[in-house]
Amino acid sequence: MERPQTITPSQARQLALNLLAEHGLNDWGFSFNRAKRIMGLCRHNERRIELSVYFVLANDQQQVRDCILHEIAHALAGAYAGHGSRWKKICLRIGAKPERCGQAQMPSGSWRAVCPGCQKEYSRHRKPLSDRHYSC
Protein backbone atom coordinates (compact mmCIF):
# COMPACT_ATOMS: atom_id res chain seq x y z
CA MET A 1 0.00 0.00 0.00
CA GLU A 2 1.32 3.44 -0.93
CA ARG A 3 2.00 5.95 1.84
CA PRO A 4 0.16 9.29 1.61
CA GLN A 5 2.39 12.06 0.30
CA THR A 6 3.38 14.64 2.91
CA ILE A 7 3.69 18.34 2.23
CA THR A 8 5.90 21.03 3.75
CA PRO A 9 4.54 24.42 4.82
CA SER A 10 6.34 26.12 1.91
CA GLN A 11 4.79 23.63 -0.53
CA ALA A 12 1.37 24.21 1.07
CA ARG A 13 1.80 27.98 0.67
CA GLN A 14 2.67 27.59 -3.01
CA LEU A 15 -0.24 25.18 -3.55
CA ALA A 16 -2.64 27.65 -1.91
CA LEU A 17 -1.39 30.57 -4.01
CA ASN A 18 -1.66 28.49 -7.19
CA LEU A 19 -5.20 27.36 -6.36
CA LEU A 20 -6.27 30.89 -5.44
CA ALA A 21 -5.05 32.11 -8.84
CA GLU A 22 -6.60 29.13 -10.65
CA HIS A 23 -10.00 30.07 -9.21
CA GLY A 24 -9.72 33.77 -10.01
CA LEU A 25 -8.86 34.96 -6.50
CA ASN A 26 -5.74 36.86 -7.56
CA ASP A 27 -6.39 39.63 -5.04
CA TRP A 28 -6.58 37.17 -2.13
CA GLY A 29 -3.67 36.22 0.07
CA PHE A 30 -2.60 33.24 2.11
CA SER A 31 -1.06 32.82 5.54
CA PHE A 32 -0.54 30.28 8.29
CA ASN A 33 -1.88 30.53 11.81
CA ARG A 34 -1.15 28.57 14.96
CA ALA A 35 -4.70 27.29 15.57
CA LYS A 36 -4.84 23.91 17.24
CA ARG A 37 -8.54 23.17 16.76
CA ILE A 38 -9.30 24.77 13.38
CA MET A 39 -7.77 23.43 10.17
CA GLY A 40 -8.45 26.47 7.99
CA LEU A 41 -10.16 29.85 7.85
CA CYS A 42 -11.50 32.19 5.20
CA ARG A 43 -11.14 35.83 6.25
CA HIS A 44 -13.41 37.75 3.89
CA ASN A 45 -12.60 41.20 5.30
CA GLU A 46 -8.86 40.66 4.83
CA ARG A 47 -9.34 38.70 1.57
CA ARG A 48 -7.12 35.93 2.89
CA ILE A 49 -7.35 32.22 3.55
CA GLU A 50 -5.38 30.66 6.38
CA LEU A 51 -4.30 27.17 7.33
CA SER A 52 -3.14 25.92 10.70
CA VAL A 53 0.54 25.14 10.49
CA TYR A 54 -0.14 22.23 12.89
CA PHE A 55 -2.70 20.84 10.44
CA VAL A 56 -0.23 21.05 7.53
CA LEU A 57 2.55 19.36 9.48
CA ALA A 58 0.35 16.46 10.63
CA ASN A 59 -1.62 15.66 7.47
CA ASP A 60 -0.99 14.53 3.91
CA GLN A 61 -1.00 16.57 0.72
CA GLN A 62 -4.51 15.49 -0.34
CA GLN A 63 -6.03 16.59 2.99
CA VAL A 64 -4.22 19.93 2.81
CA ARG A 65 -5.35 20.45 -0.77
CA ASP A 66 -8.96 19.69 0.14
CA CYS A 67 -8.82 22.11 3.06
CA ILE A 68 -7.46 24.86 0.79
CA LEU A 69 -10.25 24.19 -1.71
CA HIS A 70 -12.79 24.21 1.15
CA GLU A 71 -11.62 27.72 2.11
CA ILE A 72 -11.53 28.85 -1.52
CA ALA A 73 -15.17 27.74 -1.82
CA HIS A 74 -15.96 30.00 1.16
CA ALA A 75 -14.20 32.89 -0.60
CA LEU A 76 -16.15 32.29 -3.80
CA ALA A 77 -19.49 31.75 -2.06
CA GLY A 78 -19.34 35.00 -0.09
CA ALA A 79 -19.17 36.00 3.54
CA TYR A 80 -22.68 34.92 4.48
CA ALA A 81 -22.95 31.59 2.62
CA GLY A 82 -21.64 29.51 5.52
CA HIS A 83 -21.78 25.79 4.76
CA GLY A 84 -25.09 26.12 2.91
CA SER A 85 -26.21 25.03 -0.53
CA ARG A 86 -24.33 27.79 -2.42
CA TRP A 87 -21.06 26.81 -0.74
CA LYS A 88 -21.71 23.09 -1.35
CA LYS A 89 -22.34 23.66 -5.07
CA ILE A 90 -19.08 25.60 -5.36
CA CYS A 91 -17.22 22.84 -3.49
CA LEU A 92 -18.45 20.26 -5.98
CA ARG A 93 -17.58 22.52 -8.93
CA ILE A 94 -13.99 23.13 -7.80
CA GLY A 95 -13.28 19.62 -6.50
CA ALA A 96 -13.58 20.02 -2.72
CA LYS A 97 -15.54 17.70 -0.46
CA PRO A 98 -18.73 19.56 0.53
CA GLU A 99 -18.32 18.67 4.20
CA ARG A 100 -18.34 21.08 7.10
CA CYS A 101 -15.55 19.31 8.98
CA GLY A 102 -13.07 16.83 7.65
CA GLN A 103 -11.13 14.13 9.42
CA ALA A 104 -7.64 15.32 10.20
CA GLN A 105 -4.85 14.94 12.70
CA MET A 106 -4.62 17.90 15.04
CA PRO A 107 -2.52 18.33 18.19
CA SER A 108 -3.94 17.00 21.44
CA GLY A 109 -4.46 19.37 24.30
CA SER A 110 -2.80 19.15 27.69
CA TRP A 111 -6.11 18.68 29.50
CA ARG A 112 -8.06 15.43 29.40
CA ALA A 113 -11.56 14.37 30.45
CA VAL A 114 -13.18 10.94 30.15
CA CYS A 115 -16.89 10.20 29.70
CA PRO A 116 -18.00 8.13 32.69
CA GLY A 117 -20.44 6.18 30.49
CA CYS A 118 -18.53 5.15 27.36
CA GLN A 119 -14.98 6.07 28.39
CA LYS A 120 -14.54 8.40 25.39
CA GLU A 121 -11.60 10.70 25.99
CA TYR A 122 -11.88 14.43 25.35
CA SER A 123 -8.84 16.65 24.82
CA ARG A 124 -8.76 20.38 25.52
CA HIS A 125 -6.09 23.03 24.98
CA ARG A 126 -7.32 25.18 27.85
CA LYS A 127 -8.08 24.10 31.38
CA PRO A 128 -11.77 23.11 31.51
CA LEU A 129 -14.01 25.14 33.77
CA SER A 130 -14.70 23.38 37.06
CA ASP A 131 -18.44 23.16 36.35
CA ARG A 132 -17.98 21.45 32.95
CA HIS A 133 -18.81 17.80 32.53
CA TYR A 134 -17.77 15.82 29.48
CA SER A 135 -20.10 12.96 28.68
CA CYS A 136 -21.83 11.52 25.64
PDB file of C-alpha atoms in Angstrom:
ATOM      1  CA  MET A   1       0.000   0.000   0.000  1.00  0.00           C
ATOM      2  CA  GLU A   2       1.320   3.442  -0.930  1.00  0.00           C
ATOM      3  CA  ARG A   3       1.997   5.951   1.842  1.00  0.00           C
ATOM      4  CA  PRO A   4       0.159   9.290   1.606  1.00  0.00           C
ATOM      5  CA  GLN A   5       2.394  12.060   0.302  1.00  0.00           C
ATOM      6  CA  THR A   6       3.377  14.640   2.909  1.00  0.00           C
ATOM      7  CA  ILE A   7       3.687  18.341   2.234  1.00  0.00           C
ATOM      8  CA  THR A   8       5.896  21.030   3.751  1.00  0.00           C
ATOM      9  CA  PRO A   9       4.537  24.418   4.824  1.00  0.00           C
ATOM     10  CA  SER A  10       6.340  26.117   1.912  1.00  0.00           C
ATOM     11  CA  GLN A  11       4.793  23.634  -0.527  1.00  0.00           C
ATOM     12  CA  ALA A  12       1.371  24.208   1.070  1.00  0.00           C
ATOM     13  CA  ARG A  13       1.797  27.978   0.666  1.00  0.00           C
ATOM     14  CA  GLN A  14       2.669  27.592  -3.012  1.00  0.00           C
ATOM     15  CA  LEU A  15      -0.235  25.184  -3.551  1.00  0.00           C
ATOM     16  CA  ALA A  16      -2.637  27.653  -1.906  1.00  0.00           C
ATOM     17  CA  LEU A  17      -1.393  30.575  -4.009  1.00  0.00           C
ATOM     18  CA  ASN A  18      -1.658  28.486  -7.193  1.00  0.00           C
ATOM     19  CA  LEU A  19      -5.198  27.356  -6.356  1.00  0.00           C
ATOM     20  CA  LEU A  20      -6.273  30.893  -5.444  1.00  0.00           C
ATOM     21  CA  ALA A  21      -5.052  32.107  -8.838  1.00  0.00           C
ATOM     22  CA  GLU A  22      -6.604  29.131 -10.645  1.00  0.00           C
ATOM     23  CA  HIS A  23     -10.002  30.068  -9.211  1.00  0.00           C
ATOM     24  CA  GLY A  24      -9.722  33.770 -10.008  1.00  0.00           C
ATOM     25  CA  LEU A  25      -8.865  34.962  -6.504  1.00  0.00           C
ATOM     26  CA  ASN A  26      -5.743  36.858  -7.559  1.00  0.00           C
ATOM     27  CA  ASP A  27      -6.387  39.632  -5.044  1.00  0.00           C
ATOM     28  CA  TRP A  28      -6.583  37.174  -2.130  1.00  0.00           C
ATOM     29  CA  GLY A  29      -3.668  36.221   0.074  1.00  0.00           C
ATOM     30  CA  PHE A  30      -2.603  33.239   2.108  1.00  0.00           C
ATOM     31  CA  SER A  31      -1.058  32.820   5.544  1.00  0.00           C
ATOM     32  CA  PHE A  32      -0.544  30.280   8.287  1.00  0.00           C
ATOM     33  CA  ASN A  33      -1.883  30.526  11.809  1.00  0.00           C
ATOM     34  CA  ARG A  34      -1.155  28.567  14.965  1.00  0.00           C
ATOM     35  CA  ALA A  35      -4.699  27.295  15.572  1.00  0.00           C
ATOM     36  CA  LYS A  36      -4.841  23.910  17.239  1.00  0.00           C
ATOM     37  CA  ARG A  37      -8.542  23.167  16.758  1.00  0.00           C
ATOM     38  CA  ILE A  38      -9.299  24.773  13.381  1.00  0.00           C
ATOM     39  CA  MET A  39      -7.774  23.433  10.167  1.00  0.00           C
ATOM     40  CA  GLY A  40      -8.446  26.466   7.986  1.00  0.00           C
ATOM     41  CA  LEU A  41     -10.163  29.850   7.846  1.00  0.00           C
ATOM     42  CA  CYS A  42     -11.501  32.186   5.199  1.00  0.00           C
ATOM     43  CA  ARG A  43     -11.143  35.826   6.248  1.00  0.00           C
ATOM     44  CA  HIS A  44     -13.414  37.748   3.893  1.00  0.00           C
ATOM     45  CA  ASN A  45     -12.595  41.195   5.301  1.00  0.00           C
ATOM     46  CA  GLU A  46      -8.861  40.659   4.827  1.00  0.00           C
ATOM     47  CA  ARG A  47      -9.337  38.705   1.565  1.00  0.00           C
ATOM     48  CA  ARG A  48      -7.125  35.932   2.891  1.00  0.00           C
ATOM     49  CA  ILE A  49      -7.346  32.220   3.546  1.00  0.00           C
ATOM     50  CA  GLU A  50      -5.380  30.665   6.381  1.00  0.00           C
ATOM     51  CA  LEU A  51      -4.302  27.171   7.332  1.00  0.00           C
ATOM     52  CA  SER A  52      -3.144  25.918  10.698  1.00  0.00           C
ATOM     53  CA  VAL A  53       0.542  25.136  10.489  1.00  0.00           C
ATOM     54  CA  TYR A  54      -0.140  22.235  12.890  1.00  0.00           C
ATOM     55  CA  PHE A  55      -2.696  20.841  10.440  1.00  0.00           C
ATOM     56  CA  VAL A  56      -0.233  21.048   7.530  1.00  0.00           C
ATOM     57  CA  LEU A  57       2.552  19.359   9.484  1.00  0.00           C
ATOM     58  CA  ALA A  58       0.347  16.464  10.634  1.00  0.00           C
ATOM     59  CA  ASN A  59      -1.623  15.660   7.471  1.00  0.00           C
ATOM     60  CA  ASP A  60      -0.991  14.532   3.910  1.00  0.00           C
ATOM     61  CA  GLN A  61      -0.995  16.567   0.725  1.00  0.00           C
ATOM     62  CA  GLN A  62      -4.512  15.493  -0.339  1.00  0.00           C
ATOM     63  CA  GLN A  63      -6.033  16.594   2.990  1.00  0.00           C
ATOM     64  CA  VAL A  64      -4.216  19.927   2.810  1.00  0.00           C
ATOM     65  CA  ARG A  65      -5.354  20.451  -0.775  1.00  0.00           C
ATOM     66  CA  ASP A  66      -8.964  19.688   0.138  1.00  0.00           C
ATOM     67  CA  CYS A  67      -8.819  22.113   3.059  1.00  0.00           C
ATOM     68  CA  ILE A  68      -7.457  24.857   0.793  1.00  0.00           C
ATOM     69  CA  LEU A  69     -10.248  24.195  -1.709  1.00  0.00           C
ATOM     70  CA  HIS A  70     -12.786  24.214   1.154  1.00  0.00           C
ATOM     71  CA  GLU A  71     -11.623  27.722   2.112  1.00  0.00           C
ATOM     72  CA  ILE A  72     -11.535  28.854  -1.520  1.00  0.00           C
ATOM     73  CA  ALA A  73     -15.167  27.735  -1.824  1.00  0.00           C
ATOM     74  CA  HIS A  74     -15.961  30.005   1.158  1.00  0.00           C
ATOM     75  CA  ALA A  75     -14.202  32.891  -0.597  1.00  0.00           C
ATOM     76  CA  LEU A  76     -16.145  32.289  -3.802  1.00  0.00           C
ATOM     77  CA  ALA A  77     -19.487  31.754  -2.055  1.00  0.00           C
ATOM     78  CA  GLY A  78     -19.342  34.996  -0.088  1.00  0.00           C
ATOM     79  CA  ALA A  79     -19.168  36.004   3.541  1.00  0.00           C
ATOM     80  CA  TYR A  80     -22.685  34.916   4.477  1.00  0.00           C
ATOM     81  CA  ALA A  81     -22.950  31.589   2.623  1.00  0.00           C
ATOM     82  CA  GLY A  82     -21.645  29.508   5.520  1.00  0.00           C
ATOM     83  CA  HIS A  83     -21.779  25.788   4.757  1.00  0.00           C
ATOM     84  CA  GLY A  84     -25.088  26.116   2.908  1.00  0.00           C
ATOM     85  CA  SER A  85     -26.214  25.031  -0.531  1.00  0.00           C
ATOM     86  CA  ARG A  86     -24.333  27.785  -2.422  1.00  0.00           C
ATOM     87  CA  TRP A  87     -21.060  26.806  -0.738  1.00  0.00           C
ATOM     88  CA  LYS A  88     -21.715  23.085  -1.346  1.00  0.00           C
ATOM     89  CA  LYS A  89     -22.340  23.664  -5.066  1.00  0.00           C
ATOM     90  CA  ILE A  90     -19.082  25.597  -5.358  1.00  0.00           C
ATOM     91  CA  CYS A  91     -17.217  22.838  -3.494  1.00  0.00           C
ATOM     92  CA  LEU A  92     -18.448  20.256  -5.976  1.00  0.00           C
ATOM     93  CA  ARG A  93     -17.579  22.521  -8.930  1.00  0.00           C
ATOM     94  CA  ILE A  94     -13.990  23.125  -7.804  1.00  0.00           C
ATOM     95  CA  GLY A  95     -13.282  19.616  -6.504  1.00  0.00           C
ATOM     96  CA  ALA A  96     -13.577  20.021  -2.721  1.00  0.00           C
ATOM     97  CA  LYS A  97     -15.544  17.703  -0.463  1.00  0.00           C
ATOM     98  CA  PRO A  98     -18.728  19.561   0.526  1.00  0.00           C
ATOM     99  CA  GLU A  99     -18.322  18.674   4.200  1.00  0.00           C
ATOM    100  CA  ARG A 100     -18.341  21.077   7.097  1.00  0.00           C
ATOM    101  CA  CYS A 101     -15.549  19.306   8.980  1.00  0.00           C
ATOM    102  CA  GLY A 102     -13.074  16.826   7.647  1.00  0.00           C
ATOM    103  CA  GLN A 103     -11.125  14.133   9.420  1.00  0.00           C
ATOM    104  CA  ALA A 104      -7.640  15.316  10.203  1.00  0.00           C
ATOM    105  CA  GLN A 105      -4.848  14.937  12.704  1.00  0.00           C
ATOM    106  CA  MET A 106      -4.622  17.903  15.040  1.00  0.00           C
ATOM    107  CA  PRO A 107      -2.516  18.328  18.187  1.00  0.00           C
ATOM    108  CA  SER A 108      -3.940  16.996  21.435  1.00  0.00           C
ATOM    109  CA  GLY A 109      -4.460  19.370  24.299  1.00  0.00           C
ATOM    110  CA  SER A 110      -2.799  19.153  27.694  1.00  0.00           C
ATOM    111  CA  TRP A 111      -6.110  18.680  29.504  1.00  0.00           C
ATOM    112  CA  ARG A 112      -8.065  15.426  29.404  1.00  0.00           C
ATOM    113  CA  ALA A 113     -11.556  14.369  30.448  1.00  0.00           C
ATOM    114  CA  VAL A 114     -13.178  10.940  30.152  1.00  0.00           C
ATOM    115  CA  CYS A 115     -16.888  10.195  29.700  1.00  0.00           C
ATOM    116  CA  PRO A 116     -17.999   8.132  32.689  1.00  0.00           C
ATOM    117  CA  GLY A 117     -20.442   6.182  30.487  1.00  0.00           C
ATOM    118  CA  CYS A 118     -18.529   5.150  27.360  1.00  0.00           C
ATOM    119  CA  GLN A 119     -14.976   6.066  28.389  1.00  0.00           C
ATOM    120  CA  LYS A 120     -14.540   8.404  25.389  1.00  0.00           C
ATOM    121  CA  GLU A 121     -11.595  10.703  25.986  1.00  0.00           C
ATOM    122  CA  TYR A 122     -11.877  14.434  25.355  1.00  0.00           C
ATOM    123  CA  SER A 123      -8.835  16.647  24.820  1.00  0.00           C
ATOM    124  CA  ARG A 124      -8.764  20.383  25.517  1.00  0.00           C
ATOM    125  CA  HIS A 125      -6.088  23.033  24.984  1.00  0.00           C
ATOM    126  CA  ARG A 126      -7.324  25.185  27.854  1.00  0.00           C
ATOM    127  CA  LYS A 127      -8.083  24.097  31.381  1.00  0.00           C
ATOM    128  CA  PRO A 128     -11.773  23.107  31.507  1.00  0.00           C
ATOM    129  CA  LEU A 129     -14.007  25.138  33.772  1.00  0.00           C
ATOM    130  CA  SER A 130     -14.699  23.377  37.061  1.00  0.00           C
ATOM    131  CA  ASP A 131     -18.435  23.164  36.347  1.00  0.00           C
ATOM    132  CA  ARG A 132     -17.978  21.453  32.949  1.00  0.00           C
ATOM    133  CA  HIS A 133     -18.808  17.804  32.531  1.00  0.00           C
ATOM    134  CA  TYR A 134     -17.774  15.819  29.484  1.00  0.00           C
ATOM    135  CA  SER A 135     -20.097  12.956  28.680  1.00  0.00           C
ATOM    136  CA  CYS A 136     -21.827  11.523  25.643  1.00  0.00           C
TER     137      CYS A 136
END
